[in-house]
PDB file of C-alpha atoms and ligand atoms in Angstrom:
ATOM      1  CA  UNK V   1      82.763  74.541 247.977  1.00  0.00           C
ATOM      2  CA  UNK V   2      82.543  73.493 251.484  1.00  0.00           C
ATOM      3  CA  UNK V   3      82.502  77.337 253.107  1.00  0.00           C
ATOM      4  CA  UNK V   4      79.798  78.450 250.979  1.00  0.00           C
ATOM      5  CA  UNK V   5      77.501  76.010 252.937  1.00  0.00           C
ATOM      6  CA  UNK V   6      78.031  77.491 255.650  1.00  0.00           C
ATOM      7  CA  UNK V   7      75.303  79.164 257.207  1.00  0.00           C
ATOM      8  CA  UNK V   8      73.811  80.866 260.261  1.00  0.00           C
ATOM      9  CA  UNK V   9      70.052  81.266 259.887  1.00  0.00           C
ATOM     10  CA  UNK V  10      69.814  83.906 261.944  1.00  0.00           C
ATOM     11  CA  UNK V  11      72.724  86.022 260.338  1.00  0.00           C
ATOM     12  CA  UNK V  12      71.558  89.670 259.082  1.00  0.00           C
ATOM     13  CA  UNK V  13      74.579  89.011 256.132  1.00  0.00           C
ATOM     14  CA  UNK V  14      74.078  85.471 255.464  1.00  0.00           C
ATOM     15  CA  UNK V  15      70.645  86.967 254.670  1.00  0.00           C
ATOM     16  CA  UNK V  16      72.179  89.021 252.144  1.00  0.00           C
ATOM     17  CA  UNK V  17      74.060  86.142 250.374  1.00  0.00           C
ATOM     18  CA  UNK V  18      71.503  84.307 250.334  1.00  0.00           C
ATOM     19  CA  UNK V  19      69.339  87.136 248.524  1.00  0.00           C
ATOM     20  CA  UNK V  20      66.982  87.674 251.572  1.00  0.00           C
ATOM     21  CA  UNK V  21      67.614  90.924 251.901  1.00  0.00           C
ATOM     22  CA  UNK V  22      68.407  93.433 248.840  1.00  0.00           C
ATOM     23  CA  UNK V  23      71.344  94.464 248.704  1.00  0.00           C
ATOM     24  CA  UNK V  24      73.157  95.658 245.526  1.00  0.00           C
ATOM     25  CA  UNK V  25      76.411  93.987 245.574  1.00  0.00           C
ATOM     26  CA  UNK V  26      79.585  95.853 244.437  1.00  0.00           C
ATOM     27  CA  UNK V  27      81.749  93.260 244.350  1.00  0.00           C
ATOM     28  CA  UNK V  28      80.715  89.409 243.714  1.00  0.00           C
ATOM     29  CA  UNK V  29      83.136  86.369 243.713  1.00  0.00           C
ATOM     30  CA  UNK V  30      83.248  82.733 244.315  1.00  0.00           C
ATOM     31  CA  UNK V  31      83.887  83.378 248.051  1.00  0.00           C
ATOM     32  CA  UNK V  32      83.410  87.035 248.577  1.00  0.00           C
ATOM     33  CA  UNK V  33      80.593  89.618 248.346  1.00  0.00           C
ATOM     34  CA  UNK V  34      80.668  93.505 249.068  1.00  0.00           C
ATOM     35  CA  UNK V  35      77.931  95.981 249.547  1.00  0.00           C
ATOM     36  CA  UNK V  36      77.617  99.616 250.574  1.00  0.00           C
ATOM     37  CA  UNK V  37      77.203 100.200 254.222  1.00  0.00           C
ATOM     38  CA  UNK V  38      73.483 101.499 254.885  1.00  0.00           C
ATOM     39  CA  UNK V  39      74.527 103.658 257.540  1.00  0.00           C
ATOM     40  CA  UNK V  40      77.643 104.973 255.756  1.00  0.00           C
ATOM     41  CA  UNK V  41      80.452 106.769 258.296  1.00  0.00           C
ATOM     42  CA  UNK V  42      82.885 108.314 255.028  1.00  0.00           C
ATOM     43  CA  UNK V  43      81.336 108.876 251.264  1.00  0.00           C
ATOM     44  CA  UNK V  44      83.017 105.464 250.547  1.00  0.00           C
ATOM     45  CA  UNK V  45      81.765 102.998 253.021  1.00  0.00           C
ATOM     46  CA  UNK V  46      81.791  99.355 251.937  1.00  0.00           C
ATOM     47  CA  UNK V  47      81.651  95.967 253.623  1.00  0.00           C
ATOM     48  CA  UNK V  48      83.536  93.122 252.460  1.00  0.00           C
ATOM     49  CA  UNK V  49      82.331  89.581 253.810  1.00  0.00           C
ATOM     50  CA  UNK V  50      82.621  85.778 253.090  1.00  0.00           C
ATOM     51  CA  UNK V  51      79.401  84.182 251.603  1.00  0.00           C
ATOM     52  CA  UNK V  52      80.609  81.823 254.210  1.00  0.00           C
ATOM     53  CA  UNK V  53      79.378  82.514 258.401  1.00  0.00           C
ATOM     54  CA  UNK V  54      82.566  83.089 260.722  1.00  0.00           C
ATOM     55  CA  UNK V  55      81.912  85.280 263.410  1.00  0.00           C
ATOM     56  CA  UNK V  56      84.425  87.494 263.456  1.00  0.00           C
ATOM     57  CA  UNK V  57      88.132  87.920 262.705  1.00  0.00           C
ATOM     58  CA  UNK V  58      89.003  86.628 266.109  1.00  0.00           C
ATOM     59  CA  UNK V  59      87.467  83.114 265.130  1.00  0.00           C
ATOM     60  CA  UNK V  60      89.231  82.972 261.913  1.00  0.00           C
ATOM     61  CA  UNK V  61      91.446  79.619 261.805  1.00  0.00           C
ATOM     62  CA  UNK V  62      94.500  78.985 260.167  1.00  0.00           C
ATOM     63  CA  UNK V  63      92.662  77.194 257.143  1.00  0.00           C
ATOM     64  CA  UNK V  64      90.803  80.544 256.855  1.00  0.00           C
ATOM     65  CA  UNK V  65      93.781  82.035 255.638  1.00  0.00           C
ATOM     66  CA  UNK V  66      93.261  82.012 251.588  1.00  0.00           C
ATOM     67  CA  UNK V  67      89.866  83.068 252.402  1.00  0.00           C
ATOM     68  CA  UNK V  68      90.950  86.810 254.358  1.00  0.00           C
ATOM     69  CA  UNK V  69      93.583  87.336 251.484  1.00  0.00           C
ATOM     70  CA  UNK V  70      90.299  87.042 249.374  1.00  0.00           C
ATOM     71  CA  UNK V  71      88.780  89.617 250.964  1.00  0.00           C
ATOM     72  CA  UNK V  72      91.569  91.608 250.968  1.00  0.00           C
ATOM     73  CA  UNK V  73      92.090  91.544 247.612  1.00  0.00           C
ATOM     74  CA  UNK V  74      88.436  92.250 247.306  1.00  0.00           C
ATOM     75  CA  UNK V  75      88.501  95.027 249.312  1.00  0.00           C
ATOM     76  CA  UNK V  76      91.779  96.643 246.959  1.00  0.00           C
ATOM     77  CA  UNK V  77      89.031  95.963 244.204  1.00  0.00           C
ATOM     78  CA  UNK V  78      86.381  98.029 245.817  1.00  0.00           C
ATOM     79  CA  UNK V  79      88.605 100.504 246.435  1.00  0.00           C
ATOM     80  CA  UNK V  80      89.279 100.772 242.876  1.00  0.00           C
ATOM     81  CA  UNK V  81      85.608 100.554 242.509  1.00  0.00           C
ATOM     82  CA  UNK V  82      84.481 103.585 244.737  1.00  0.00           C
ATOM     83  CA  UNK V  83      87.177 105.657 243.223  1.00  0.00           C
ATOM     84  CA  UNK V  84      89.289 105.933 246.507  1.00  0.00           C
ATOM     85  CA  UNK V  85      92.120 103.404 245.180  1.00  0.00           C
ATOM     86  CA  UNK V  86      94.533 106.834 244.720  1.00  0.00           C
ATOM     87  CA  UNK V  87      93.461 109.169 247.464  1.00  0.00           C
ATOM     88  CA  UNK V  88      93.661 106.271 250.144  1.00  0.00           C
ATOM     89  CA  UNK V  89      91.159 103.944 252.693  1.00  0.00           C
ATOM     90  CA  UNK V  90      91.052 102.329 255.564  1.00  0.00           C
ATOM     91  CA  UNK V  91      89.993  98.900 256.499  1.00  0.00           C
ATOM     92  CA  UNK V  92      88.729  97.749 259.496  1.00  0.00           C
ATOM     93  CA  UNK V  93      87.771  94.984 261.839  1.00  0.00           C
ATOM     94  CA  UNK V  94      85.524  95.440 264.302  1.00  0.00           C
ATOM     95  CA  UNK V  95      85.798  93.049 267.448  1.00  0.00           C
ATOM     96  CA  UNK V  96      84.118  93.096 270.485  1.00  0.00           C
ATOM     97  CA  UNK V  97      82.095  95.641 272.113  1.00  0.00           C
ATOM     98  CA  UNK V  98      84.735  98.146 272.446  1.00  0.00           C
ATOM     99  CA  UNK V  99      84.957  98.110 269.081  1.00  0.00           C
ATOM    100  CA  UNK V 100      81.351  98.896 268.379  1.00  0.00           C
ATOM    101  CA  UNK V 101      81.201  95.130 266.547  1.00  0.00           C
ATOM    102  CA  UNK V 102      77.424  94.972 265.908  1.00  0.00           C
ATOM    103  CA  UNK V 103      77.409  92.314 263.242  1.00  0.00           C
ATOM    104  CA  UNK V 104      78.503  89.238 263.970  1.00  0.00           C
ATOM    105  CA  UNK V 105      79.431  87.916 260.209  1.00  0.00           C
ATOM    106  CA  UNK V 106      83.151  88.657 259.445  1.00  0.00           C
ATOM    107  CA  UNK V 107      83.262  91.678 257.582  1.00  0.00           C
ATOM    108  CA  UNK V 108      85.849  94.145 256.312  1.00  0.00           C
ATOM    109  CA  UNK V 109      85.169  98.292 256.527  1.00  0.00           C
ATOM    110  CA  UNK V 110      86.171  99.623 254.048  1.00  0.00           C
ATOM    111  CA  UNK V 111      86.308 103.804 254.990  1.00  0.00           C
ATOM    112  CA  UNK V 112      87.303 106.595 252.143  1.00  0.00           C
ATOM    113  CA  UNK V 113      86.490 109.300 250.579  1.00  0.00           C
ATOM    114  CA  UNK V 114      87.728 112.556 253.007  1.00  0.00           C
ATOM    115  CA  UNK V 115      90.592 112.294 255.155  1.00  0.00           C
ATOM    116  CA  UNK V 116      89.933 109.671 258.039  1.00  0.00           C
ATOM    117  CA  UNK V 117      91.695 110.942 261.481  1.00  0.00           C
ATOM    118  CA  UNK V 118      94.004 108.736 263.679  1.00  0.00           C
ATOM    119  CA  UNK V 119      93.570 107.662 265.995  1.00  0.00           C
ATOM    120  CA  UNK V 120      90.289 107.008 264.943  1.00  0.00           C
ATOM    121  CA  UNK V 121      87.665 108.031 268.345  1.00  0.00           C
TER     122      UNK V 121
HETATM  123  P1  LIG Q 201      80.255  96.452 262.994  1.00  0.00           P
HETATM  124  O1  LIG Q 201      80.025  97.541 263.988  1.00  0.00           O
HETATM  125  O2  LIG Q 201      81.703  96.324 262.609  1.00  0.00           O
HETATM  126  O3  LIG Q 201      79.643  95.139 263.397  1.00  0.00           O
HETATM  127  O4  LIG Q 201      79.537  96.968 261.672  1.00  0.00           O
HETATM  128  C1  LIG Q 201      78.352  96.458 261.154  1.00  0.00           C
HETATM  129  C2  LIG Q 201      77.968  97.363 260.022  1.00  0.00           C
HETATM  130  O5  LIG Q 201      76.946  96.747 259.267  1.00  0.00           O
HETATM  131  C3  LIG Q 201      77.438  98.730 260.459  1.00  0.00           C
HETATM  132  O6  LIG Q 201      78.275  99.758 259.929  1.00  0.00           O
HETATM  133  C4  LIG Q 201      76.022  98.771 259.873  1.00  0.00           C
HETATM  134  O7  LIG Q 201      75.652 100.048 259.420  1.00  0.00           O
HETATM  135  C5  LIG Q 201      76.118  97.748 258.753  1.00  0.00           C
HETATM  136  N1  LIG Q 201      74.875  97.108 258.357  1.00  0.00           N
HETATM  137  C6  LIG Q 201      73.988  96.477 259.157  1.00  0.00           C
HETATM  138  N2  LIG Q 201      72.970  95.980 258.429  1.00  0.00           N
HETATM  139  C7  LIG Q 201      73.232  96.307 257.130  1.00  0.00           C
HETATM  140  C8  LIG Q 201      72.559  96.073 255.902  1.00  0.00           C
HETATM  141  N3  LIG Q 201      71.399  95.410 255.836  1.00  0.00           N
HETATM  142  N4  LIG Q 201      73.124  96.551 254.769  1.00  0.00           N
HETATM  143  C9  LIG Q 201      74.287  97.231 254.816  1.00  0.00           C
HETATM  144  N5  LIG Q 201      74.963  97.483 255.942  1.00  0.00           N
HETATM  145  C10 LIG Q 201      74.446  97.020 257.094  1.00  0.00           C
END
C-alpha cells in the first residue's frame, strides 16, 4: 500500500512503526497503530496514528478520508480495549502551538478513565 511507504526519517512515531523505538502496541492494523501515551494525562491515555507520515490533521487531504475513519474506528476499538467504551472518552487533535501539538505525526488522543472537564484548560 502506497501510504505505508510513507516516511519521515526524522519522525519520533514513524520510529515506532517502524520498530525503532519499543512501544507495545494496543491496537495493530493494516493502516493504523495505537500505543499508550508515555506521559499519560487520564488512566486511559492512548494515541492512535497512521503507519503512514501526515503531519497533522490540518494537512489531511480529501483522499485521506478512508484513512481518519480508520483511525476512528480504531480509536472506538481502543476504547473498548482500555475498558472506557461504557463510561465515555474523548478524542483529540492537537494543532498548532496553542494546542500544545508537540508531535508532528497525525495522531488521535484518546482521554478516559475519570471524568474529563469542559472546556478542557
Ligand atoms: P501532542 O501534544 O498532541 O503533539 O501530543 C504528543 C503526545 O505524544 C504527548 O502526549 C506525548 O506524551 C506523547 N509521546 C511522545 N513520545 C512518545 C513515545 N515515545 N511514546 C508514547 N507517547 C509519546
Amino acid at each position: 500500500m502506497a501510504e505505508s511507504l510513507t516516511r519521515d526519517e526524522t519522525c519520533v512515531f514513524c520510529r515506532i512503526v517502524a520498530g525503532e523505538i519499543p512501544s507495545a502496541f494496543i491496537f495493530e492494523d493494516e493502516r493504523v497503530i495505537a500505543f499508550r501515551d508515555i506521559n499519560p494525562e487520564a488512566p486511559a491515555h492512548a494515541l492512535i496514528i497512521p503507519r503512514t507520515h501526515i503531519r497533522d490533521i490540518a494537512a489531511a487531504e480529501a483522499h485521506d478520508g478512508d484513512l481518519l475513519l480508520a483511525l476512528v474506528q480504531a480509536a472506538n476499538a481502543v476504547a473498548r480495549h482500555e475498558g472506557v467504551a461504557e463510561s465515555g472518552y474523548r478524542l483529540v487533535w492537537n494543532v498548532g502551538p496553542d494546542a500544545g501539538q508537540a508531535v508532528f505525526h497525525l495522531h488521535l488522543h484518546l482521554l478516559g478513565g475519570r471524568p474529563l472537564q469542559w472546556p478542557p484548560g
